[in-house]
Tab-separated table of C-alpha atoms and ligand atoms in Angstrom:
chain	number	residue	atom	x	y	z
M	1	MET	CA	-0.023	0.027	0.015
M	2	THR	CA	1.264	3.511	-0.758
M	3	ALA	CA	-0.442	6.176	1.325
M	4	LYS	CA	-2.351	9.145	0.027
M	5	ILE	CA	-0.464	12.258	0.889
M	6	LEU	CA	-2.366	14.890	2.799
M	7	ASP	CA	-1.141	18.161	1.386
M	8	GLY	CA	-1.421	20.928	3.922
M	9	ASN	CA	-0.500	23.621	1.350
M	10	VAL	CA	-3.390	22.780	-0.911
M	11	LEU	CA	-5.945	22.695	1.957
M	12	SER	CA	-4.479	25.854	3.429
M	13	ALA	CA	-4.789	27.695	0.141
M	14	LYS	CA	-8.461	26.731	-0.047
M	15	LEU	CA	-9.198	27.696	3.551
M	16	ARG	CA	-7.203	30.953	3.212
M	17	GLU	CA	-9.355	32.002	0.214
M	18	SER	CA	-12.497	31.855	2.259
M	19	LEU	CA	-10.728	33.586	5.209
M	20	ARG	CA	-9.753	36.365	2.810
M	21	HIS	CA	-13.416	36.897	1.878
M	22	ARG	CA	-14.473	36.889	5.540
M	23	ALA	CA	-11.707	39.407	6.440
M	24	ALA	CA	-12.793	41.673	3.657
M	25	GLU	CA	-16.467	41.541	4.787
M	26	LEU	CA	-15.428	42.434	8.299
M	27	ALA	CA	-13.233	45.273	7.056
M	28	ALA	CA	-16.143	46.583	5.009
M	29	GLN	CA	-18.199	46.651	8.252
M	30	GLY	CA	-15.399	48.763	9.908
M	31	CYS	CA	-13.663	45.891	11.813
M	32	ARG	CA	-10.505	44.870	9.896
M	33	PRO	CA	-9.086	41.860	11.757
M	34	GLY	CA	-5.805	42.663	13.491
M	35	LEU	CA	-3.038	40.464	14.876
M	36	ALA	CA	-0.056	41.586	17.063
M	37	VAL	CA	2.979	39.362	17.173
M	38	ILE	CA	5.552	39.695	19.945
M	39	LEU	CA	9.060	38.352	19.381
M	40	VAL	CA	11.695	38.467	22.091
M	41	GLY	CA	15.312	37.596	21.211
M	42	GLU	CA	16.997	36.429	17.969
M	43	ASN	CA	16.067	32.783	17.836
M	44	PRO	CA	16.367	32.080	14.025
M	45	ALA	CA	13.564	29.558	13.837
M	46	SER	CA	11.231	32.035	15.710
M	47	GLN	CA	12.160	34.761	13.339
M	48	VAL	CA	11.192	32.508	10.361
M	49	TYR	CA	7.885	31.550	11.987
M	50	VAL	CA	7.065	35.185	12.775
M	51	ARG	CA	7.945	36.290	9.240
M	52	ASN	CA	5.678	33.634	7.808
M	53	LYS	CA	2.795	34.580	10.041
M	54	ILE	CA	3.047	38.245	9.150
M	55	LYS	CA	3.178	37.315	5.357
M	56	ALA	CA	0.146	35.114	5.788
M	57	CYS	CA	-1.723	37.940	7.400
M	58	GLU	CA	-0.968	40.284	4.549
M	59	ALA	CA	-2.140	37.709	2.013
M	60	VAL	CA	-5.623	37.395	3.585
M	61	GLY	CA	-6.099	41.026	4.490
M	62	VAL	CA	-5.480	40.740	8.236
M	63	HIS	CA	-3.793	43.806	9.726
M	64	SER	CA	-0.578	42.821	11.526
M	65	GLU	CA	1.796	44.520	13.897
M	66	LYS	CA	5.193	43.058	14.915
M	67	TYR	CA	6.853	44.002	18.273
M	68	GLU	CA	10.437	42.901	18.519
M	69	PHE	CA	12.439	43.046	21.735
M	70	PRO	CA	16.125	42.183	22.371
M	71	ALA	CA	16.877	38.981	24.258
M	72	ASP	CA	17.870	40.846	27.459
M	73	THR	CA	14.580	42.869	27.733
M	74	PRO	CA	13.200	42.990	31.257
M	75	PRO	CA	9.864	41.025	31.338
M	76	GLN	CA	7.885	44.040	32.546
M	77	GLN	CA	8.510	45.809	29.238
M	78	VAL	CA	6.864	42.930	27.385
M	79	LEU	CA	4.015	42.743	29.944
M	80	ASP	CA	3.369	46.504	29.457
M	81	ARG	CA	3.182	46.039	25.669
M	82	ILE	CA	0.751	43.096	26.118
M	83	ALA	CA	-1.377	45.341	28.440
M	84	ALA	CA	-1.479	48.052	25.726
M	85	LEU	CA	-2.454	45.578	23.012
M	86	ASN	CA	-5.149	44.026	25.255
M	87	ALA	CA	-6.718	47.569	25.334
M	88	ASP	CA	-6.240	48.242	21.622
M	89	PRO	CA	-9.535	47.880	19.607
M	90	ALA	CA	-7.597	47.453	16.344
M	91	ILE	CA	-6.059	44.222	17.674
M	92	HIS	CA	-8.123	41.078	17.884
M	93	GLY	CA	-5.329	38.535	18.307
M	94	ILE	CA	-2.088	38.659	20.335
M	95	LEU	CA	0.601	36.026	19.790
M	96	VAL	CA	3.771	35.724	21.854
M	97	GLN	CA	6.272	33.674	19.916
M	98	LEU	CA	7.738	30.916	22.060
M	99	PRO	CA	10.270	30.146	23.440
M	100	LEU	CA	11.015	33.211	25.540
M	101	PRO	CA	14.453	34.000	27.003
M	102	PRO	CA	15.253	32.472	30.380
M	103	GLN	CA	14.433	35.624	32.489
M	104	PHE	CA	10.799	35.220	31.474
M	105	ASP	CA	8.131	33.133	33.218
M	106	GLU	CA	6.304	31.848	30.084
M	107	ASP	CA	3.128	31.112	31.952
M	108	GLU	CA	2.992	34.656	33.408
M	109	VAL	CA	3.357	36.106	29.953
M	110	LEU	CA	0.780	33.815	28.346
M	111	GLU	CA	-1.694	34.602	31.160
M	112	ALA	CA	-1.151	38.315	30.643
M	113	VAL	CA	-2.699	38.131	27.147
M	114	SER	CA	-6.464	38.782	27.355
M	115	ALA	CA	-8.219	35.484	27.080
M	116	GLU	CA	-10.440	37.088	24.425
M	117	LYS	CA	-7.454	37.882	22.201
M	118	ASP	CA	-5.518	34.627	22.954
M	119	VAL	CA	-5.582	33.362	19.369
M	120	ASP	CA	-2.943	30.706	20.192
M	121	GLY	CA	-5.331	29.168	22.711
M	122	PHE	CA	-2.650	28.993	25.423
M	123	HIS	CA	-4.382	30.984	28.184
M	124	ALA	CA	-5.513	28.801	31.134
M	125	GLU	CA	-9.142	29.957	30.660
M	126	ASN	CA	-9.072	28.886	27.028
M	127	VAL	CA	-7.441	25.568	27.896
M	128	GLY	CA	-10.137	25.062	30.537
M	129	LEU	CA	-12.955	25.866	28.050
M	130	LEU	CA	-11.437	23.404	25.532
M	131	ALA	CA	-11.215	20.714	28.277
M	132	GLN	CA	-14.938	21.327	28.980
M	133	GLY	CA	-15.687	20.800	25.317
M	134	ASN	CA	-16.793	24.433	24.801
M	135	PRO	CA	-13.712	26.039	23.193
M	136	ARG	CA	-13.250	29.734	22.623
M	137	PHE	CA	-9.931	29.439	20.797
M	138	ILE	CA	-8.371	26.068	19.849
M	139	SER	CA	-4.615	26.028	19.649
M	140	CYS	CA	-3.620	26.365	16.099
M	141	THR	CA	-1.660	23.132	15.412
M	142	PRO	CA	-4.181	20.661	16.872
M	143	TYR	CA	-6.943	22.745	15.247
M	144	GLY	CA	-5.162	22.395	11.877
M	145	VAL	CA	-4.889	18.631	12.394
M	146	MET	CA	-8.604	18.335	13.005
M	147	GLU	CA	-9.405	20.466	9.865
M	148	MET	CA	-7.137	18.102	7.815
M	149	LEU	CA	-8.985	15.006	9.175
M	150	SER	CA	-12.400	16.645	8.570
M	151	ALA	CA	-11.461	17.734	5.030
M	152	GLU	CA	-10.670	14.065	4.239
M	153	GLY	CA	-14.017	13.011	5.643
M	154	ILE	CA	-12.382	10.908	8.343
M	155	SER	CA	-14.809	10.082	11.091
M	156	LEU	CA	-13.098	9.679	14.533
M	157	ARG	CA	-16.057	8.181	16.329
M	158	GLY	CA	-14.952	4.941	18.074
M	159	LYS	CA	-11.486	5.005	16.419
M	160	GLU	CA	-8.346	4.193	18.275
M	161	ALA	CA	-6.262	7.440	18.303
M	162	VAL	CA	-2.755	7.468	19.686
M	163	VAL	CA	-1.051	10.807	20.381
M	164	VAL	CA	2.729	10.649	20.921
M	165	GLY	CA	3.672	13.786	22.954
M	166	ARG	CA	1.898	15.479	25.804
M	167	SER	CA	2.968	19.157	25.460
M	168	ASN	CA	0.626	21.953	26.355
M	169	ILE	CA	1.012	23.307	22.801
M	170	VAL	CA	0.280	20.151	20.814
M	171	GLY	CA	-0.166	16.827	22.671
M	172	LYS	CA	-2.636	17.829	25.333
M	173	PRO	CA	-5.007	19.974	23.189
M	174	MET	CA	-4.855	17.357	20.439
M	175	THR	CA	-5.884	14.742	22.994
M	176	LEU	CA	-8.827	16.854	24.112
M	177	LEU	CA	-10.004	17.407	20.561
M	178	LEU	CA	-9.796	13.738	19.706
M	179	ILE	CA	-11.741	12.887	22.851
M	180	GLY	CA	-14.297	15.546	21.817
M	181	ALA	CA	-14.645	13.766	18.462
M	182	SER	CA	-15.410	10.481	20.272
M	183	ALA	CA	-12.134	8.734	19.494
M	184	THR	CA	-10.681	6.398	22.154
M	185	VAL	CA	-7.401	8.116	22.909
M	186	THR	CA	-4.089	6.846	24.207
M	187	VAL	CA	-1.392	9.432	25.074
M	188	CYS	CA	2.289	8.426	24.959
M	189	HIS	CA	5.270	10.297	26.255
M	190	SER	CA	8.948	9.917	27.173
M	191	GLN	CA	8.086	7.526	30.045
M	192	THR	CA	5.858	5.279	27.969
M	193	LYS	CA	6.944	1.653	28.051
M	194	ASP	CA	6.856	-0.046	24.651
M	195	LEU	CA	5.855	2.831	22.430
M	196	ALA	CA	5.425	0.578	19.395
M	197	PHE	CA	2.864	-1.489	21.216
M	198	HIS	CA	0.666	1.533	21.416
M	199	THR	CA	1.355	3.065	18.013
M	200	ARG	CA	0.601	-0.232	16.262
M	201	ARG	CA	-2.984	-0.141	17.642
M	202	ALA	CA	-3.666	3.264	16.252
M	203	ASP	CA	-6.257	3.958	13.546
M	204	VAL	CA	-5.161	7.567	13.777
M	205	LEU	CA	-1.594	8.239	14.890
M	206	VAL	CA	-0.470	11.752	15.752
M	207	ALA	CA	3.269	12.278	16.310
M	208	ALA	CA	4.341	15.411	18.189
M	209	VAL	CA	7.648	14.654	19.764
M	210	GLY	CA	10.492	16.542	18.092
M	211	LYS	CA	12.675	13.533	17.366
M	212	PRO	CA	13.517	13.028	13.637
M	213	LYS	CA	12.001	9.955	12.017
M	214	MET	CA	11.418	8.143	15.361
M	215	ILE	CA	8.143	6.516	14.202
M	216	THR	CA	9.057	3.923	11.566
M	217	GLY	CA	6.787	1.922	9.321
M	218	ASP	CA	6.941	-1.179	11.445
M	219	MET	CA	5.364	0.870	14.288
M	220	ILE	CA	2.265	1.628	12.249
M	221	GLN	CA	-0.912	-0.377	11.754
M	222	PRO	CA	-1.573	-1.148	8.087
M	223	GLY	CA	-4.092	1.379	6.734
M	224	ALA	CA	-3.604	3.922	9.654
M	225	VAL	CA	-3.964	7.648	9.197
M	226	VAL	CA	-0.618	9.175	10.192
M	227	ILE	CA	-0.356	12.838	11.111
M	228	ASP	CA	3.248	14.094	11.593
M	229	VAL	CA	3.372	17.308	13.607
M	230	GLY	CA	7.174	17.155	14.176
M	231	ILE	CA	9.505	19.628	12.518
M	232	ASN	CA	13.090	18.755	12.836
M	233	ARG	CA	16.152	20.000	11.047
M	234	LEU	CA	18.657	17.400	9.865
M	235	PRO	CA	22.415	18.015	9.819
M	236	ASP	CA	22.206	18.599	6.013
M	237	GLY	CA	19.753	21.455	6.706
M	238	LYS	CA	16.688	19.630	5.393
M	239	LEU	CA	13.465	19.432	7.413
M	240	CYS	CA	11.886	16.176	8.450
M	241	GLY	CA	9.069	15.045	10.726
M	242	ASP	CA	8.897	12.643	13.664
M	243	VAL	CA	7.702	9.964	11.208
M	244	ASP	CA	10.037	8.145	8.863
M	245	PHE	CA	8.044	9.159	5.827
M	246	GLU	CA	9.642	6.618	3.361
M	247	SER	CA	8.839	3.497	5.454
M	248	ALA	CA	5.563	4.895	6.891
M	249	LYS	CA	3.949	5.739	3.554
M	250	GLU	CA	4.199	2.060	2.554
M	251	VAL	CA	2.003	1.083	5.491
M	252	ALA	CA	-0.330	4.000	6.173
M	253	SER	CA	-3.490	4.825	4.112
M	254	LEU	CA	-3.017	8.564	4.613
M	255	ILE	CA	0.031	10.553	5.748
M	256	THR	CA	1.037	14.164	6.151
M	257	PRO	CA	4.451	15.168	4.722
M	258	VAL	CA	7.038	17.434	6.455
M	259	PRO	CA	7.372	20.116	5.199
M	260	GLY	CA	3.991	20.872	3.621
M	261	GLY	CA	1.650	19.003	5.977
M	262	VAL	CA	0.570	20.309	9.402
M	263	GLY	CA	2.919	23.356	9.334
M	264	PRO	CA	0.981	25.459	6.832
M	265	MET	CA	-2.337	24.435	8.522
M	266	THR	CA	-1.011	25.855	11.894
M	267	ILE	CA	-0.664	29.316	10.320
M	268	THR	CA	-4.028	29.003	8.529
M	269	MET	CA	-5.798	28.307	11.848
M	270	LEU	CA	-4.034	31.317	13.434
M	271	LEU	CA	-5.629	33.470	10.763
M	272	ALA	CA	-8.946	31.733	11.303
M	273	ASN	CA	-8.791	32.374	15.086
M	274	THR	CA	-7.900	36.058	14.541
M	275	ILE	CA	-10.761	36.579	12.064
M	276	GLU	CA	-13.138	34.792	14.391
M	277	SER	CA	-12.038	37.010	17.174
M	278	ALA	CA	-12.693	40.102	15.050
M	279	ASP	CA	-16.062	38.710	14.190
M	280	ARG	CA	-16.891	38.391	17.893
M	281	ALA	CA	-15.701	41.888	18.572
M	282	SER	CA	-17.739	43.346	15.707
M	283	ALA	CA	-20.860	41.616	17.069
M	284	LYS	CA	-20.470	43.277	20.431
L	301	LIG	P1	7.772	19.356	23.432
L	301	LIG	O1	9.285	19.122	23.544
L	301	LIG	O2	7.122	20.380	24.264
L	301	LIG	O3	7.096	17.913	23.755
L	301	LIG	C1	7.558	16.777	23.179
L	301	LIG	C2	6.773	15.585	23.756
L	301	LIG	O4	7.306	14.395	23.198
L	301	LIG	C3	6.826	15.497	25.302
L	301	LIG	O5	5.541	15.213	25.790
L	301	LIG	C4	7.791	14.279	25.548
L	301	LIG	O6	7.418	13.510	26.664
L	301	LIG	C5	7.457	13.480	24.313
L	301	LIG	N1	8.655	12.542	24.043
L	301	LIG	C6	9.961	12.804	24.075
L	301	LIG	N2	10.675	11.782	23.737
L	301	LIG	C7	9.790	10.759	23.560
L	301	LIG	C8	9.883	9.398	23.251
L	301	LIG	N3	11.123	8.858	23.086
L	301	LIG	N4	8.832	8.643	23.150
L	301	LIG	C9	7.637	9.165	23.336
L	301	LIG	N5	7.411	10.484	23.622
L	301	LIG	C10	8.526	11.297	23.765
L	301	LIG	O7	7.437	19.589	21.918
L	301	LIG	P2	6.161	20.250	21.156
L	301	LIG	O8	4.965	19.461	21.504
L	301	LIG	O9	6.201	21.692	21.349
L	301	LIG	O10	6.595	19.902	19.622
L	301	LIG	C11	6.707	18.645	19.158
L	301	LIG	C12	7.203	18.654	17.742
L	301	LIG	O11	6.186	19.377	16.935
L	301	LIG	C13	8.502	19.455	17.548
L	301	LIG	O12	9.224	18.867	16.456
L	301	LIG	C14	7.975	20.834	17.133
L	301	LIG	O13	8.959	21.510	16.340
L	301	LIG	C15	6.818	20.501	16.340
L	301	LIG	N6	5.793	21.502	16.207
L	301	LIG	C16	5.240	21.675	14.971
L	301	LIG	C17	4.244	22.573	14.832
L	301	LIG	C18	3.655	22.814	13.423
L	301	LIG	O14	3.120	23.767	13.119
L	301	LIG	N7	3.787	21.732	12.603
L	301	LIG	C19	3.760	23.481	15.853
L	301	LIG	C20	4.347	23.124	17.199
L	301	LIG	C21	5.310	22.182	17.299
L	301	LIG	P3	7.574	14.161	28.218
L	301	LIG	O15	6.355	14.995	28.405
L	301	LIG	O16	7.558	12.880	29.013
L	301	LIG	O17	8.833	14.928	28.222
């Protein structure tokens, strides 16, 4: 079997076209969606992510503002900027690019963002709402994964889903969304004994670990849907996922590539959350 490849660029382009229309409608009603991005330090990967997010905003007509701070900035300066953005009616989404330099308490910074502008879905209030099955903002990467599954018409009801990784950004919200979609969910992490035992039972396998090619074809159930969230840089500079694509695609029925799978969907869902936030603000 050779798996069908789930192309995140193609689906993103389709979704972004409808987001562009919605943004234009809101702008015509006097509420142009606006996103503020805060970047602290000179992490090269973060700089690329921020640049891509700003470019994506421009392409769909979302107003964007970038606030850059040097790595040694005192946390209070960033907190003050967040407070100003919380009060700014032109801004509907605030994103703090992670990771932050060591003098920052990340939780404190994420909690400082108004829960109503927390388009990353990292604020405790929004995590709680998601856990209750009543989300305000869904964090962008798991949201993108759910959109990919839904676009393929994959029903999760009663399926065995296995999530490898339990981070607050990907693994945990992914788990909550899969439970919400009535899958039976197993969560694996660094202390899991016999990872392959679990992954081989998965009808839907989501890998979010950060270890290049660690999930190999022999760890996958024939016909499984394999979603690779990982983004890893190899010594030759190329990107790869947490799944060994070459061996996995011979076993899976559907698989996301890296790059070009979940990555573009993450940015698309950030745009969706920002536009949704503007929509809510305009309805007030
Ligand atoms: P974290 O480092 O925060 O979490 C990694 C998780 O993997 C942890 O829960 C860890 O377990 C688990 N883990 C580590 N080693 C193993 C192992 N040997 N077996 C099973 N589980 C293991 O990473 P993130 O969740 O932030 O990101 C994961 C990957 O996804 C990264 O490659 C990242 O770059 C990528 N990513 C991609 C995005 C996209 O848009 N496509 C967006 C966000 C992230 P424990 O909790 O026990 O330590």
